XYZ file of N, CA, C and O in Angstrom:
260
model
N 0.886 -12.162 26.910
C -0.353 -12.933 27.516
C -0.153 -12.914 28.993
O 1.216 -13.594 29.398
N -1.002 -12.619 29.709
C -0.781 -12.754 31.231
C -1.591 -14.004 31.709
O -2.754 -14.054 31.631
N -0.748 -14.791 32.540
C -1.454 -15.919 33.225
C -1.675 -15.838 34.588
O -0.661 -15.242 35.116
N -2.337 -16.720 35.085
C -2.538 -16.527 36.757
C -1.514 -17.432 37.482
O -1.239 -17.089 38.472
N -0.631 -18.307 36.713
C 0.352 -18.916 37.544
C 1.705 -18.426 37.375
O 2.722 -18.843 37.774
N 1.899 -17.096 36.583
C 3.004 -16.598 36.298
C 3.764 -16.252 37.749
O 3.264 -15.810 38.724
N 5.180 -16.537 37.750
C 5.990 -16.609 38.977
C 5.626 -17.408 40.199
O 6.167 -17.105 41.105
N 4.520 -18.211 39.983
C 4.217 -19.067 41.241
C 5.074 -20.360 41.230
O 5.327 -20.811 40.119
N 5.196 -21.134 42.167
C 5.696 -22.428 42.329
C 4.870 -23.458 41.498
O 3.673 -23.303 41.781
N 5.424 -24.220 40.892
C 5.001 -25.446 40.181
C 4.303 -26.342 41.215
O 4.936 -26.779 42.142
N 2.840 -26.669 41.074
C 2.366 -27.758 42.154
C 2.738 -28.994 41.466
O 3.092 -29.218 40.339
N 2.195 -30.010 42.672
C 2.686 -31.395 41.814
C 1.732 -31.803 40.753
O 2.195 -32.516 40.011
N 0.616 -31.351 40.647
C -0.173 -31.912 39.602
C 0.167 -31.223 38.229
O 0.408 -31.966 37.442
N 0.738 -30.115 38.296
C 1.130 -29.123 37.117
C 2.478 -30.022 36.689
O 2.753 -30.339 35.399
N 3.378 -30.447 37.728
C 4.683 -30.947 37.427
C 4.431 -32.485 36.731
O 5.013 -33.044 35.619
N 3.491 -33.212 37.373
C 3.087 -34.459 36.727
C 2.531 -34.349 35.285
O 2.885 -35.146 34.339
N 1.588 -33.432 35.180
C 0.916 -33.345 33.646
C 1.953 -32.984 32.667
O 2.019 -33.682 31.672
N 2.854 -31.965 33.235
C 4.012 -31.485 32.445
C 4.945 -32.706 31.984
O 5.185 -33.052 30.620
N 5.326 -33.572 32.721
C 6.226 -34.465 32.736
C 5.744 -35.822 31.843
O 6.323 -36.288 30.966
N 4.384 -36.034 32.124
C 3.697 -36.981 31.094
C 3.755 -36.675 29.695
O 3.902 -37.403 28.812
N 3.116 -35.313 29.521
C 3.141 -35.064 28.196
C 4.379 -34.946 27.684
O 4.575 -35.272 26.382
N 5.528 -34.417 28.279
C 6.784 -34.354 27.399
C 7.420 -35.712 27.201
O 7.659 -36.143 26.326
N 7.054 -36.702 28.273
C 7.539 -38.044 27.914
C 6.790 -38.819 26.937
O 7.181 -39.761 26.205
N 5.260 -38.482 26.757
C 4.569 -39.397 25.693
C 4.610 -38.649 24.398
O 4.232 -39.591 23.356
N 5.023 -37.482 24.332
C 5.108 -36.935 22.907
C 6.310 -37.085 22.266
O 7.485 -36.874 22.913
N 6.454 -37.368 20.953
C 7.669 -37.674 20.140
C 8.350 -36.287 19.871
O 9.415 -36.211 19.633
N 7.463 -35.384 19.354
C 7.920 -34.052 18.919
C 7.368 -32.809 19.794
O 5.834 -32.883 19.927
N 8.249 -32.059 20.280
C 7.680 -30.970 21.093
C 7.985 -29.586 20.218
O 9.120 -29.174 20.023
N 6.854 -29.220 19.582
C 6.905 -28.068 18.688
C 6.409 -26.751 19.279
O 5.843 -26.741 20.565
N 6.074 -25.786 18.465
C 5.592 -24.488 19.068
C 4.087 -24.940 19.479
O 3.676 -24.287 20.657
N 3.410 -25.628 18.517
C 2.292 -25.697 19.041
C 2.005 -26.661 20.379
O 1.133 -26.276 21.197
N 2.904 -27.532 20.685
C 2.848 -28.389 21.851
C 3.323 -27.348 23.056
O 2.561 -27.324 24.381
N 4.208 -26.401 22.857
C 4.651 -25.534 23.828
C 3.286 -24.600 24.292
O 3.197 -24.125 25.362
N 2.628 -23.817 23.039
C 1.356 -23.218 23.296
C 0.231 -23.907 24.295
O -0.182 -23.452 24.947
N 0.195 -25.250 23.644
C -0.911 -26.201 24.447
C -0.593 -26.362 25.897
O -1.372 -26.103 26.779
N 0.616 -26.465 26.148
C 1.273 -26.385 27.673
C 1.008 -25.232 28.306
O 0.671 -25.449 29.481
N 1.383 -24.250 27.603
C 1.306 -22.966 28.169
C -0.115 -22.565 28.664
O -0.583 -21.879 29.708
N -1.011 -22.739 27.724
C -2.497 -22.773 28.069
C -3.125 -23.499 29.042
O -3.681 -23.020 29.903
N -2.691 -24.843 29.215
C -3.391 -25.785 30.249
C -2.627 -25.360 31.621
O -3.428 -25.798 32.443
N -1.459 -25.136 31.531
C -0.957 -24.816 32.997
C -1.126 -23.266 33.473
O -0.327 -23.074 34.416
N -1.159 -22.408 32.416
C -1.689 -20.951 32.867
C -0.379 -20.483 33.017
O -0.040 -19.595 33.747
N 0.683 -20.791 32.136
C 2.091 -20.098 32.237
C 2.528 -19.698 31.001
O 2.069 -20.032 29.877
N 3.520 -19.005 30.940
C 3.969 -18.270 29.577
C 4.869 -19.287 28.796
O 5.173 -20.275 29.395
N 4.906 -19.005 27.419
C 5.652 -20.021 26.779
C 7.113 -19.941 27.223
O 7.675 -21.016 26.933
N 7.761 -18.959 27.574
C 9.042 -18.958 27.934
C 9.294 -19.684 29.436
O 10.294 -20.492 29.639
N 8.126 -19.816 30.150
C 8.642 -20.467 31.231
C 8.506 -22.295 30.840
O 9.153 -22.893 31.345
N 7.633 -22.460 29.963
C 7.584 -24.032 29.480
C 8.842 -24.275 28.529
O 9.439 -25.448 28.951
N 9.389 -23.355 27.782
C 10.465 -23.770 27.261
C 11.826 -23.751 28.516
O 12.548 -24.713 28.316
N 11.719 -22.817 29.310
C 13.045 -22.954 30.369
C 12.931 -24.249 30.980
O 13.722 -25.071 31.461
N 11.507 -24.650 31.322
C 11.409 -25.921 32.020
C 11.786 -26.987 31.247
O 12.427 -28.121 31.799
N 11.368 -27.303 29.987
C 11.930 -28.339 29.055
C 13.401 -27.989 29.114
O 14.190 -29.287 29.226
N 14.085 -26.982 28.924
C 15.463 -26.936 28.913
C 16.062 -27.399 30.242
O 17.020 -28.189 30.072
N 15.624 -26.900 31.330
C 16.425 -27.105 32.437
C 16.151 -28.476 33.053
O 17.182 -29.148 33.592
N 14.814 -29.360 32.635
C 14.675 -30.615 33.433
C 15.112 -31.507 32.210
O 15.209 -33.005 32.708
N 15.149 -31.449 31.084
C 15.377 -32.641 30.087
C 16.820 -32.417 29.265
O 17.499 -33.088 29.092
N 16.824 -31.110 28.550
C 17.962 -30.927 27.695
C 19.252 -30.674 28.495
O 20.208 -31.645 28.232
N 19.371 -30.121 29.541
C 20.526 -30.149 30.254
C 20.865 -31.287 30.915
O 22.128 -31.689 30.731
N 20.163 -32.155 31.244
C 20.337 -33.664 31.908
C 20.893 -34.697 30.711
O 21.696 -35.388 31.210
N 20.167 -34.182 29.498
C 20.596 -35.437 28.615
C 21.855 -35.050 27.846
O 22.544 -36.104 27.275
N 22.179 -33.938 27.716
C 23.292 -33.236 26.912
C 24.306 -32.569 27.856
O 23.850 -31.879 28.621
N 25.475 -32.631 27.365
C 26.491 -31.525 28.224
C 26.559 -30.406 27.468
O 27.156 -30.203 26.597
N 25.671 -29.455 27.776
C 25.392 -28.272 27.078
C 25.829 -27.055 27.797
O 25.699 -26.966 28.884
N 26.774 -26.203 27.242
C 27.148 -25.057 27.729
C 26.858 -23.813 26.945
O 26.951 -23.792 25.736
N 26.639 -22.884 27.505
C 26.200 -21.568 26.930
C 26.797 -20.584 27.673
O 27.118 -20.612 28.849
N 26.641 -19.113 27.212
C 27.169 -18.135 28.084
C 26.115 -17.858 29.208
O 25.248 -17.445 28.835
């Protein structure tokens, strides 16, 4: 699925919406990722990457190939 914000820089409003949603939800599952991708007009992979980059890597000492 193609969204209008693909490969565009995240604006401040999108970042605030994303951060508030992630911080307020107890469980981030596939439905939450789909909801975020639809609201922010980005792909599921972009949402997963941002969660990984901004939350998981900071919280854990995660090493991958």
